[in-house]
Every structure is written in structure tokens, then in C-alpha cells.
GROMACS .gro file of C-alpha atoms in nm:
model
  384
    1UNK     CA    1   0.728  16.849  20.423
    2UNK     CA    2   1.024  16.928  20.600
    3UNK     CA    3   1.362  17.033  20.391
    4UNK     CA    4   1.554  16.771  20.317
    5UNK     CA    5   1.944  16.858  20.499
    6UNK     CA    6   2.191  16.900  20.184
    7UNK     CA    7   2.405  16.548  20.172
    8UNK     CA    8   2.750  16.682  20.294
    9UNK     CA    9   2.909  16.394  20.110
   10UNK     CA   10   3.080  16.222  20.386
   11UNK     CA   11   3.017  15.849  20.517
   12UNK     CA   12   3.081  15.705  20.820
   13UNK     CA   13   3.072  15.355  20.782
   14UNK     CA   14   3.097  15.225  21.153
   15UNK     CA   15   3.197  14.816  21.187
   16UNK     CA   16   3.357  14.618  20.989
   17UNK     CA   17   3.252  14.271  21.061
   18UNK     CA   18   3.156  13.989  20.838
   19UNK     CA   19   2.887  14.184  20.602
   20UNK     CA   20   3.094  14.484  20.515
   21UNK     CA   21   3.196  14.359  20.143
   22UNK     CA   22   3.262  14.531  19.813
   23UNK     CA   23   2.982  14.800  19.937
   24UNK     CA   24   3.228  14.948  20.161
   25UNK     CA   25   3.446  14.998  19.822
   26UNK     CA   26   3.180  15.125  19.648
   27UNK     CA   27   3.131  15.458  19.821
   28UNK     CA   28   3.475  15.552  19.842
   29UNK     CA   29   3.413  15.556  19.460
   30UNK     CA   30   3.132  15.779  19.517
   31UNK     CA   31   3.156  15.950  19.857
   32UNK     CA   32   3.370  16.232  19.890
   33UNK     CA   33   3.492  16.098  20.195
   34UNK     CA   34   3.461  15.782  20.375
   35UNK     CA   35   3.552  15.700  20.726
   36UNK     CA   36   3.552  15.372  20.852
   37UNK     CA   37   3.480  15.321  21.239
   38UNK     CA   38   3.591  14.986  21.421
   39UNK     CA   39   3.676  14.892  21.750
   40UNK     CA   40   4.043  15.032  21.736
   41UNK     CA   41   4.195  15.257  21.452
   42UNK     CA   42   4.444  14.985  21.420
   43UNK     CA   43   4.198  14.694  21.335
   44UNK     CA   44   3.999  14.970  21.089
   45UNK     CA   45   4.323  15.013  20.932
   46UNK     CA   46   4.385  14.620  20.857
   47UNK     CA   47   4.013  14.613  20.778
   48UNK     CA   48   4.096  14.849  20.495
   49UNK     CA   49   4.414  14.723  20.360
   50UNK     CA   50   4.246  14.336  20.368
   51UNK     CA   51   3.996  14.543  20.136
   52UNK     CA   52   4.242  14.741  19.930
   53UNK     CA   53   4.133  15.085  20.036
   54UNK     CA   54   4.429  15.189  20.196
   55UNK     CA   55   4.417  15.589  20.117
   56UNK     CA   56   4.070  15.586  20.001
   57UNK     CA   57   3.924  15.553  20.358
   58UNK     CA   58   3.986  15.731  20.686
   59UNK     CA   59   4.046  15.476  20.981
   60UNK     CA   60   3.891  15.572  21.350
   61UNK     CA   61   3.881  15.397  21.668
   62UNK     CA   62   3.475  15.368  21.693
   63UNK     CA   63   3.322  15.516  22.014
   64UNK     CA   64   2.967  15.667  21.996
   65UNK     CA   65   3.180  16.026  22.134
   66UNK     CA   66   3.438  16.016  21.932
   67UNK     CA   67   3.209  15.991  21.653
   68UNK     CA   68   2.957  16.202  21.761
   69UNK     CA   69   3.287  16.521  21.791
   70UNK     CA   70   3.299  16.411  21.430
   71UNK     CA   71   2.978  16.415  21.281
   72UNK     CA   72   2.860  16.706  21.088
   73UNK     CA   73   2.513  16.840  20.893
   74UNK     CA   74   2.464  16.619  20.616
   75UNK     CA   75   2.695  16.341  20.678
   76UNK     CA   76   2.528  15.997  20.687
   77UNK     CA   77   2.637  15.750  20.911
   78UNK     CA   78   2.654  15.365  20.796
   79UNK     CA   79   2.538  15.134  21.097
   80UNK     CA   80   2.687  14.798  21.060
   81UNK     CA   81   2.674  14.752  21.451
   82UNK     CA   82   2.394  14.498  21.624
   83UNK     CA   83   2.082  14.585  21.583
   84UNK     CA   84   2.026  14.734  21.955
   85UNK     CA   85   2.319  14.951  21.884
   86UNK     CA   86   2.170  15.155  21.611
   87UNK     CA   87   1.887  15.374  21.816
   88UNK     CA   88   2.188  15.594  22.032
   89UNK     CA   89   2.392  15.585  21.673
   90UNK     CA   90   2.013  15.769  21.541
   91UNK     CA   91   1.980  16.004  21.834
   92UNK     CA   92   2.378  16.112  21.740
   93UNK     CA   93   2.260  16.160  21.409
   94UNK     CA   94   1.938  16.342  21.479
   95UNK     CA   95   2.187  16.563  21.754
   96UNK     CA   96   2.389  16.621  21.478
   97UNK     CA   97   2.157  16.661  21.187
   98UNK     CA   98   2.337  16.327  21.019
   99UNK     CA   99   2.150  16.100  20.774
  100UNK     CA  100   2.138  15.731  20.901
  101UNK     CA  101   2.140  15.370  20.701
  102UNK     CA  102   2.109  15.065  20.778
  103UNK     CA  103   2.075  14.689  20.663
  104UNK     CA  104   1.871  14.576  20.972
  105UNK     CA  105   1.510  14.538  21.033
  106UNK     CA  106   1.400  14.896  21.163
  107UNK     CA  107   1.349  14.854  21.553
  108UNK     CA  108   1.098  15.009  21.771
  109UNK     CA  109   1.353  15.227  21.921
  110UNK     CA  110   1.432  15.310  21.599
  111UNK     CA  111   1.058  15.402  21.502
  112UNK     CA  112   1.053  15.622  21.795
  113UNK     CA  113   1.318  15.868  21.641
  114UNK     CA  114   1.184  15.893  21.347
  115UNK     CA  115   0.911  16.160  21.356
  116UNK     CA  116   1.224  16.381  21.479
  117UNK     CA  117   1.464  16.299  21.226
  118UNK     CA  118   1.174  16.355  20.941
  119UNK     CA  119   1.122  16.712  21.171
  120UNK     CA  120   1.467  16.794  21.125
  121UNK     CA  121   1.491  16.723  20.763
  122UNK     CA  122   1.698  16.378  20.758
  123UNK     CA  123   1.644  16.062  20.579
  124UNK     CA  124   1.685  15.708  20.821
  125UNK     CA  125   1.719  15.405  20.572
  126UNK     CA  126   1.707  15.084  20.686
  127UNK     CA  127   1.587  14.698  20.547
  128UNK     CA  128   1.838  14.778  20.318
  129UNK     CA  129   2.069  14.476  20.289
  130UNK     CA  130   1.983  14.154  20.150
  131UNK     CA  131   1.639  14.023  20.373
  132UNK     CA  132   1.564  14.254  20.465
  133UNK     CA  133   1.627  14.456  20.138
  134UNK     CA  134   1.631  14.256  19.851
  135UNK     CA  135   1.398  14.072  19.929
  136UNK     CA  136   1.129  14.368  19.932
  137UNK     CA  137   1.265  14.472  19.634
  138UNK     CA  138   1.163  14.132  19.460
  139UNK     CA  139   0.825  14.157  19.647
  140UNK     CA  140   0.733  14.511  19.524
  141UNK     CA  141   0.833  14.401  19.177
  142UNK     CA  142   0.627  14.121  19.169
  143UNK     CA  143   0.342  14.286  19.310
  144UNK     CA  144   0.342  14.530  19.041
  145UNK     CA  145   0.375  14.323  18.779
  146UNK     CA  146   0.068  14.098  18.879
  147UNK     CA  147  -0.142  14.416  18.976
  148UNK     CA  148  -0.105  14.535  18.629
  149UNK     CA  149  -0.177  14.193  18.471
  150UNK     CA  150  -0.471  14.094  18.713
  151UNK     CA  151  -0.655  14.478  18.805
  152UNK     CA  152  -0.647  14.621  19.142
  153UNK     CA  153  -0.998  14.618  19.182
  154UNK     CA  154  -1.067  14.240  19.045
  155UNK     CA  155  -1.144  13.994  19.311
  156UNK     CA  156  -0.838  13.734  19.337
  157UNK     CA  157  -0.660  13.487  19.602
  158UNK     CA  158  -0.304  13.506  19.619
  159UNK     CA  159  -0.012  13.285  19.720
  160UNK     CA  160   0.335  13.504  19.818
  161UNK     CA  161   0.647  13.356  20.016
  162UNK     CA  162   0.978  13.496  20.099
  163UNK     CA  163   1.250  13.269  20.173
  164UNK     CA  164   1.657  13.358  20.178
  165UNK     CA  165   1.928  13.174  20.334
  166UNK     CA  166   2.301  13.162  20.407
  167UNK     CA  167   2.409  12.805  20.366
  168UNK     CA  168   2.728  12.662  20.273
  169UNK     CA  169   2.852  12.632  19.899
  170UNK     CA  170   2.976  12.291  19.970
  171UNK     CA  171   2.679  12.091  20.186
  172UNK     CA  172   2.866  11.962  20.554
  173UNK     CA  173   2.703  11.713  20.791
  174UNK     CA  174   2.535  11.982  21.010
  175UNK     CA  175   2.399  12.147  20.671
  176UNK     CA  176   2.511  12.479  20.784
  177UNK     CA  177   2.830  12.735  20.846
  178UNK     CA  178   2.815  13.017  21.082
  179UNK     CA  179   2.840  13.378  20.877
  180UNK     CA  180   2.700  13.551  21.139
  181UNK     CA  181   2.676  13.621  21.518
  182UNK     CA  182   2.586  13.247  21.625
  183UNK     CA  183   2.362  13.350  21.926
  184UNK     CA  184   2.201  13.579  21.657
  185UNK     CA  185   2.118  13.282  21.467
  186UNK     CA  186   1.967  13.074  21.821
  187UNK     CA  187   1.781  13.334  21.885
  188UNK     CA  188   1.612  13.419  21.565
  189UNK     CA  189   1.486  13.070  21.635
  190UNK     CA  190   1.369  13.161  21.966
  191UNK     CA  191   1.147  13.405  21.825
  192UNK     CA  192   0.764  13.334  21.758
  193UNK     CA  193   0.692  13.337  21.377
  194UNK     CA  194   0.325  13.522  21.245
  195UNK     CA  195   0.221  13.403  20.903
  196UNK     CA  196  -0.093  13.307  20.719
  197UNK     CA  197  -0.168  12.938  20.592
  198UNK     CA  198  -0.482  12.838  20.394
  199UNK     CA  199  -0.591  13.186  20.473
  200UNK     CA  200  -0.586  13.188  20.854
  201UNK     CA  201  -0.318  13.409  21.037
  202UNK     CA  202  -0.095  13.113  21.202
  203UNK     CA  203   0.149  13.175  21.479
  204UNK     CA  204   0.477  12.896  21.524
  205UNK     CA  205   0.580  12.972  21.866
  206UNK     CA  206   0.869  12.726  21.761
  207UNK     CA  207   0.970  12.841  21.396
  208UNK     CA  208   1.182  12.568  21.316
  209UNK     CA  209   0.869  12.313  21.421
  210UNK     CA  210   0.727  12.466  21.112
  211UNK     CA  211   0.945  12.351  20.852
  212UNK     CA  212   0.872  12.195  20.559
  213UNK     CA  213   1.023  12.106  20.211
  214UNK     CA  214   1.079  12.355  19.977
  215UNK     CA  215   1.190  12.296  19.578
  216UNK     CA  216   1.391  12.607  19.350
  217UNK     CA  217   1.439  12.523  19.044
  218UNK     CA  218   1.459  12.134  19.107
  219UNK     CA  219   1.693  12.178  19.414
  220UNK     CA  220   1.520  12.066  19.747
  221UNK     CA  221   1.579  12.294  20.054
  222UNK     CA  222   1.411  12.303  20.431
  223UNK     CA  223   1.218  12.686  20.517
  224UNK     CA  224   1.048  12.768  20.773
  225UNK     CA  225   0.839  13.127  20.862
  226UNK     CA  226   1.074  13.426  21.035
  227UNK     CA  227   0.943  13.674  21.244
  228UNK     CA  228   0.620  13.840  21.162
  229UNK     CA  229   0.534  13.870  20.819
  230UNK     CA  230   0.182  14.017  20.845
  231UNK     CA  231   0.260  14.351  20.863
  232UNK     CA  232   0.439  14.341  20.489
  233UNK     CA  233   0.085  14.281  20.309
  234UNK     CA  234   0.039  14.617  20.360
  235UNK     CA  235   0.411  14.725  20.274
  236UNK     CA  236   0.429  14.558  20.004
  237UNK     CA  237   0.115  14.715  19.837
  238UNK     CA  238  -0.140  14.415  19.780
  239UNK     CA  239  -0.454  14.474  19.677
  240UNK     CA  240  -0.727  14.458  19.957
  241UNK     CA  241  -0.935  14.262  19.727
  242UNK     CA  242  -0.687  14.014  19.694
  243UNK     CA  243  -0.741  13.781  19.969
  244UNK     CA  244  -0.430  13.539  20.107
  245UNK     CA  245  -0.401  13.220  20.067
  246UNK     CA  246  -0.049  13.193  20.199
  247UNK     CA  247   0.215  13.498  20.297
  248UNK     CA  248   0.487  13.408  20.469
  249UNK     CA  249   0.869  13.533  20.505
  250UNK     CA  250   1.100  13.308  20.594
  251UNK     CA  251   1.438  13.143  20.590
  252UNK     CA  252   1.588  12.896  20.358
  253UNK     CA  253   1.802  12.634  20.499
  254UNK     CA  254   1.968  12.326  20.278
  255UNK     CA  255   1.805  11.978  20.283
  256UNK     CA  256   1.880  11.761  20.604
  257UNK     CA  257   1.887  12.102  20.800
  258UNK     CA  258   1.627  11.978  21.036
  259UNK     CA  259   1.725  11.649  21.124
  260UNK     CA  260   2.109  11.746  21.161
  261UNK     CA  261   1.995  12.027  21.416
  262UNK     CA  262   1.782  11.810  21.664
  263UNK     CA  263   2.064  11.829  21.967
  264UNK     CA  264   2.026  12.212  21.910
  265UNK     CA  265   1.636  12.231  21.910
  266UNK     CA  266   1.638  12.016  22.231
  267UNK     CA  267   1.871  12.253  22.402
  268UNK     CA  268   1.629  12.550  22.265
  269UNK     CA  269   1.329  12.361  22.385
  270UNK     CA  270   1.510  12.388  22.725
  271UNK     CA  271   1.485  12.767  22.759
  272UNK     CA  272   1.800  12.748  22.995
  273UNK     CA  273   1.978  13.105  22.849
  274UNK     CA  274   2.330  13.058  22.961
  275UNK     CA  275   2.357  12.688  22.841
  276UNK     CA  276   2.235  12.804  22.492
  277UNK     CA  277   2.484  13.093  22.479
  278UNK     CA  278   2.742  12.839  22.569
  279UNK     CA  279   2.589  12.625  22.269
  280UNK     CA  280   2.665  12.917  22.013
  281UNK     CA  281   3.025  12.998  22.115
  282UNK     CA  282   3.064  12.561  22.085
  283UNK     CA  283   2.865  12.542  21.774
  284UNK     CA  284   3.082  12.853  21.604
  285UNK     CA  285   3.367  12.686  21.707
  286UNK     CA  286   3.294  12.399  21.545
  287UNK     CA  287   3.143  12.514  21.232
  288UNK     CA  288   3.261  12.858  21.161
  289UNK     CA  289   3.276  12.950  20.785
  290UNK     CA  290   3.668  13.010  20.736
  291UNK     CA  291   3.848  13.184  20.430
  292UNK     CA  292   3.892  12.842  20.278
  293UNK     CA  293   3.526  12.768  20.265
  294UNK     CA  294   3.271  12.933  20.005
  295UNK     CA  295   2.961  13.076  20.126
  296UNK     CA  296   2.605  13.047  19.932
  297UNK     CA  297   2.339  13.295  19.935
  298UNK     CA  298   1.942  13.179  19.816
  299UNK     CA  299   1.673  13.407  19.785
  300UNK     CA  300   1.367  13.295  19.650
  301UNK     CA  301   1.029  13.513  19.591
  302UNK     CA  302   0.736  13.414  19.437
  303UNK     CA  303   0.381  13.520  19.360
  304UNK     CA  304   0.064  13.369  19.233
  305UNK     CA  305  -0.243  13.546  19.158
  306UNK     CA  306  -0.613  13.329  19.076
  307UNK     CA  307  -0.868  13.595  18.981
  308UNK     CA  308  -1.234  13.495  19.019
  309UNK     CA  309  -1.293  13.558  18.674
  310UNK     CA  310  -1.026  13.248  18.574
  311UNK     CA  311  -0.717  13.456  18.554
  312UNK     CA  312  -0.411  13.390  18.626
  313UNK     CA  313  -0.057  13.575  18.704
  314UNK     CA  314   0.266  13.406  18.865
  315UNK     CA  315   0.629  13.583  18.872
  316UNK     CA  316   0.939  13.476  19.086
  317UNK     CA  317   1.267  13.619  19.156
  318UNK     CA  318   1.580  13.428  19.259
  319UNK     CA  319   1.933  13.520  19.365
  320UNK     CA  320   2.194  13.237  19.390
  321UNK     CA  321   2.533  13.361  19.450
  322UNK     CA  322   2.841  13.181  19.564
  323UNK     CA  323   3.117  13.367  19.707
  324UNK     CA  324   3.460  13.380  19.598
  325UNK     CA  325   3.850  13.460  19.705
  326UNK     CA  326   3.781  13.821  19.700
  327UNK     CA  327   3.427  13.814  19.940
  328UNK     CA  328   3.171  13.548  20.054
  329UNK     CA  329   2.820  13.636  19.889
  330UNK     CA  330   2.710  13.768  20.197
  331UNK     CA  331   2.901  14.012  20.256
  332UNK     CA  332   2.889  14.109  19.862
  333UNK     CA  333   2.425  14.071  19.841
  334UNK     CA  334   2.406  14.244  20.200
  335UNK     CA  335   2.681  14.593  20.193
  336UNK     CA  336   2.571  14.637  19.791
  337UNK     CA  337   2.275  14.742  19.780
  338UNK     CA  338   2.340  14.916  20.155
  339UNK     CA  339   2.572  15.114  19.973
  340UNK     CA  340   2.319  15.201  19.673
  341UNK     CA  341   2.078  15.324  19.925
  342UNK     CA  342   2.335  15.520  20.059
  343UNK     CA  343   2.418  15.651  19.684
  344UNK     CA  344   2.047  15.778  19.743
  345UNK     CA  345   2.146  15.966  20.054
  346UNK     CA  346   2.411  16.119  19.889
  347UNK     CA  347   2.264  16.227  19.568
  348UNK     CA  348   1.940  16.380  19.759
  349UNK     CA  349   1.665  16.135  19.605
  350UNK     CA  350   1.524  15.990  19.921
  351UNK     CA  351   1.278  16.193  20.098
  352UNK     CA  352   1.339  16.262  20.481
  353UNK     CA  353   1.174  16.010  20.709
  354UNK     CA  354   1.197  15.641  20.696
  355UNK     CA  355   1.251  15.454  20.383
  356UNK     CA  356   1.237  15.047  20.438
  357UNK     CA  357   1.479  15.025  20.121
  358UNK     CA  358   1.305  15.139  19.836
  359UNK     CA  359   0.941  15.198  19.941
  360UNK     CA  360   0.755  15.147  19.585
  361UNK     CA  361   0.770  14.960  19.329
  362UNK     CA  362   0.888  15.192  19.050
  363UNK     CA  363   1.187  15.265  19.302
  364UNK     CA  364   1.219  14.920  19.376
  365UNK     CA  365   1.252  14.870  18.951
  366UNK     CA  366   1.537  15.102  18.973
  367UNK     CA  367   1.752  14.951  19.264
  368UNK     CA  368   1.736  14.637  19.081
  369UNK     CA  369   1.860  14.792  18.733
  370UNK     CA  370   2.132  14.957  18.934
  371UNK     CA  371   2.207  14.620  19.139
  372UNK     CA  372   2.234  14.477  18.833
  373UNK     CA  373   2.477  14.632  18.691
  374UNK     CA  374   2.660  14.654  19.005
  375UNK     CA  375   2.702  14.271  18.965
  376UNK     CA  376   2.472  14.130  19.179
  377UNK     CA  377   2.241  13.882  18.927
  378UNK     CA  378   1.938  13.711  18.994
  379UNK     CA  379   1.661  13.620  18.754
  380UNK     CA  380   1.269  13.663  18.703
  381UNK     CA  381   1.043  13.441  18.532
  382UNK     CA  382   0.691  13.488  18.443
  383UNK     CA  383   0.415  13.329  18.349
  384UNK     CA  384   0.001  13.325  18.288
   0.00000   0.00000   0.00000
């Protein structure tokens, strides 16, 4: 294995948009210096003083140049840009023999780069925020427990689903507030969803036709699947003897979701691109999440195990956090643990290569100790 490059102990964190929360803070606790990138060195600056870190961060006017002149062996660059933004922001960091990190879902441009950045010694984190990130913790925490309790090699059925939401703290006729990049949100819903049901691999070509009612801890929400799960049987370690009943990933929306959303599903049945980017500017206009509302984060994991021989194992996580004057949940369960991985970076305990958040479960059992005490609660229940 390639030598892992020495962390230099500076962090450029580059955006500062709705998810960069108390994370941010965080590493200029532990850093040894932190520069924060944004569009103009003036708006980083008021992104810092809104955040109190006035002194403890170095504002910069973000251009991929500019901070490529600035990058140096070891640093590790923070990418809280769009997701298509983050493969030139790795090939600066691979250029420059920088570490990368990021909360997004690892892209195939991304994938691409990574043989070379493992090459040249540098670690590229990403599915590090809260789904993805979190929510593989949970997973790989669950699966270990039950794989201990049940036996790898002992023939069993299992039922595992993923479901995490942003909704609003206080429930609004359209049963939803925009946190995020609303065209972001339209076309995550765009996007064919690959799951398995009773045991057969099912693909919703319209996710949201897939939605069904969904009960945590006596509270009834609407989920339906995300993206493609499939491929996280195998990242998340399940035995090949256990056979699936049910796997899906998904997101978590609050009751009345579907029925409050028909106008929008019609336009999305449409296919018509420039209306339904005209639809997400109206729609975050009209129900933007402002600094008098509270946000509410959900994140729900569960497993059950049946063993042919009559046993039986079931575990679930859950997260419920509301935000408050200081952050929205959010921002606080997505740039936390970000900033912990980063913490990882820094003190040398992540191997070069890519690491989807932490990649096994006894890793995964220490990101949630640390998170923990970090302030970000959640609870696990048992049972067999």
C-alpha cells in the first residue's frame, strides 16, 4: 500500500451554504488552520462572523485557481459545493497531493480519480454527512450486532430499510420546507429508484409512485425508495446466506406529503425541463425554510433477522433532531460528522483510497461514540 501523505493540518472548507453548521466550528478547534472558500471573500467573511469564527478562520474568494495557488501536500480540502463540482476540486487535490472530503454520494467521476489519489498516497472521503453518512453508520452497526447474535454462516431472511428526511418542525399545508437546492429536491424525484420487495429486485421509475405509510415510534410518516440501494448489501457487509426480504433506502417525508404534492408530480409526469425548473424557483419561493422556522431531521434504520432454525434478531437506530436559534438540524447532523471524518484526515487514521464514511463496523462503533459526545443523539433498541 501506498504511503499515506502526512496531514499538513490545514482545511479548506470551500461553500458555505445551508449545511455548513457547527462542523465548520469544530475544526477550527482542531485544525491548525482553517480557510473558508465562498463565492466572494466578503460573503466568507459574514459567513464567519454569522458563525462566530471571526479570527479563527481565514476568508477567500473561492475559485478552483485561486485555490488550487493555495493548496499544499497534506492539506485536505472540504467540498461543500454541488455534487458535479467535486471531481475538478479531486483532480486539484490529486495535482496537489491534497486529501479530499465530502458529504455527497461518491460520483462516477469521482470513482475515476480514485485509483490515482490511492497511487499518490491520499485519502478521498465522502458519504460522510447525514444520508449518506449516518445512515451507514446505523446500518453497519446493526449488521454487526445481528451477525453476532444470528452466525454468519446460519441460513436467515432479512428485512433492512433506510429512511431519513428533512421535514419541517412545525407540519405546513404542503408538508414540507425547502433546506436545500429545490431543483435538487425535483430531481431526486426524477430519478429511477432500485430496491428489493418480497425478495425480487423492484425498480420505481417514479419514486414517489412508490410511497407508502411508514410508523416511528407511533408517529405516521410517507417514504418512498431513493436511488439505488442494491449495491449497499454488499457495503454494508450482509451475510450471503442471508437472503432479502426487503432492502431499501429511502426518504422520509411527513404524513399528507403525497397528496399535498399532486400539482408537483403532474408537472414531473410532464418531463417539460424548463417548466419544472421554473416550478422549483416558485415552489422555494413559496415555501423556503426562513430563520424563524425550525427544521426537523428523521432518520430511521432498522433490521430484522428470521434464521431457519427459529431465531430471531431485530435492532433500530433513530435520530430525531429539531433545530434551534443557533443552527437548523441539518446543517448541525450533516457538517458534524463531515467534520469528524475530517478529524480522521487530520490525525492520519484513514487509509488512502476511498472511504464511504466509516467503512466497517468497528469504525462505524467509533464515529457514533464520538458523534455522541459531540451532541448529536439518537437511540438504539434491541430485541430477540
Amino acid at each position: 500500500m501506498t504511503d499515506l501523505v502526512p496531514a499538513s493540518g490545514t482545511v479548506h472548507w470551500v461553500g458555505a451554504g445551508l449545511s455548513t453548521g457547527s462542523g465548520l466550528a469544530r475544526l477550527c478547534e482542531t485544525a491548525g488552520r482553517v480557510r473558508l472558500w465562498h463565492r466572494t471573500e466578503e460573503r466568507a467573511a459574514a459567513a464567519l462572523a454569522e458563525r462566530g469564527l471571526i479570527g479563527r478562520a481565514e476568508p477567500r474568494a473561492y475559485t478552483l485557481p485561486a485555490l488550487t495557488a493555495e493548496l499544499a501536500p497534506g492539506d485536505v480540502v472540504v467540498s461543500m459545493l454541488p455534487a458535479p463540482e467535486h471531481a475538478p476540486l479531486l483532480a486539484a487535490c490529486v495535482a496537489r497531493r491534497a486529501h479530499f472530503a465530502c458529504s455527497s454520494y461518491v460520483s462516477d467521476a469521482v470513482l475515476e480519480q480514485v485509483p490515482a489519489a490511492a497511487g499518490a498516497g491520499l485519502v478521498v472521503l465522502t458519504e460522510a454527512g447525514l444520508d449518506p453518512g449516518i445512515d451507514h453508520l446505523f446500518a453497519h452497526s446493526l449488521v454487526a450486532r445481528a451477525r453476532e447474535a444470528i452466525g454468519d454462516g446460519t441460513a436467515a431472511s432479512y428485512r433492512l430499510t433506510s429512511y431519513c428526511g428533512g421535514v419541517p418542525a412545525e407540519p405546513n399545508d404542503f408538508r414540507y420546507r425547502f433546506s436545500w437546492a429545490p431543483g435538487g429536491v425535483l430531481g431526486a424525484l426524477r430519478s429511477p429508484a432500485r430496491y428489493i420487495e418480497d425478495g425480487v429486485e423492484t425498480t420505481a421509475v417514479r419514486p414517489w409512485e412508490a410511497t407508502r405509510r411508514h410508523t416511528v415510534e407511533g408517529e405516521a410518516f410517507e417514504v418512498y425508495p431513493n436511488r439505488d440501494s442494491l449495491p449497499f448489501v454488499a457495503q454494508y457487509g450482509l451475510p450471503p446466506e442471508w437472503k432479502p426480504r426487503t432492502f431499501v433506502r429511502g426518504t422520509l417525508r411527513l404524513e399528507g406529503w403525497l397528496r399535498a404534492w399532486e400539482a408537483v408530480f403532474d408537472e414531473l409526469k410532464r418531463g417539460d425541463d424548463q417548466r419544472i425548473a421554473a416550478l422549483a424557483r416558485e415552489l422555494a419561493a413559496r415555501y423556503p425554510t426562513t430563520d424563524a422556522d425550525r427544521d426537523r431531521v428523521v432518520l430511521a434504520v432498522s433490521l430484522d433477522v428470521q434464521g431457519t432454525d427459529g431465531q430471531t434478531w431485530t435492532g433500530g437506530y433513530l435520530l430525531d433532531l429539531v433545530g434551534d436559534e443557533e443552527e437548523s438540524a441539518m446543517a448541525r447532523c450533516v457538517s458534524r460528522p463531515l467534520a469528524l471524518g475530517v478529524g480522521h484526515i487530520l490525525d492520519c487514521t484513514l487509509p488512502p483510497g476511498l472511504s464511504r464514511a466509516a467503512e466497517t463496523a468497528a469504525r462505524s462503533a467509533e464515529w457514533l461514540r464520538e458523534l455522541a459526545l459531540d451532541g448529536v443523539e439518537f437511540t438504539l433498541r434491541v430485541s430477540r
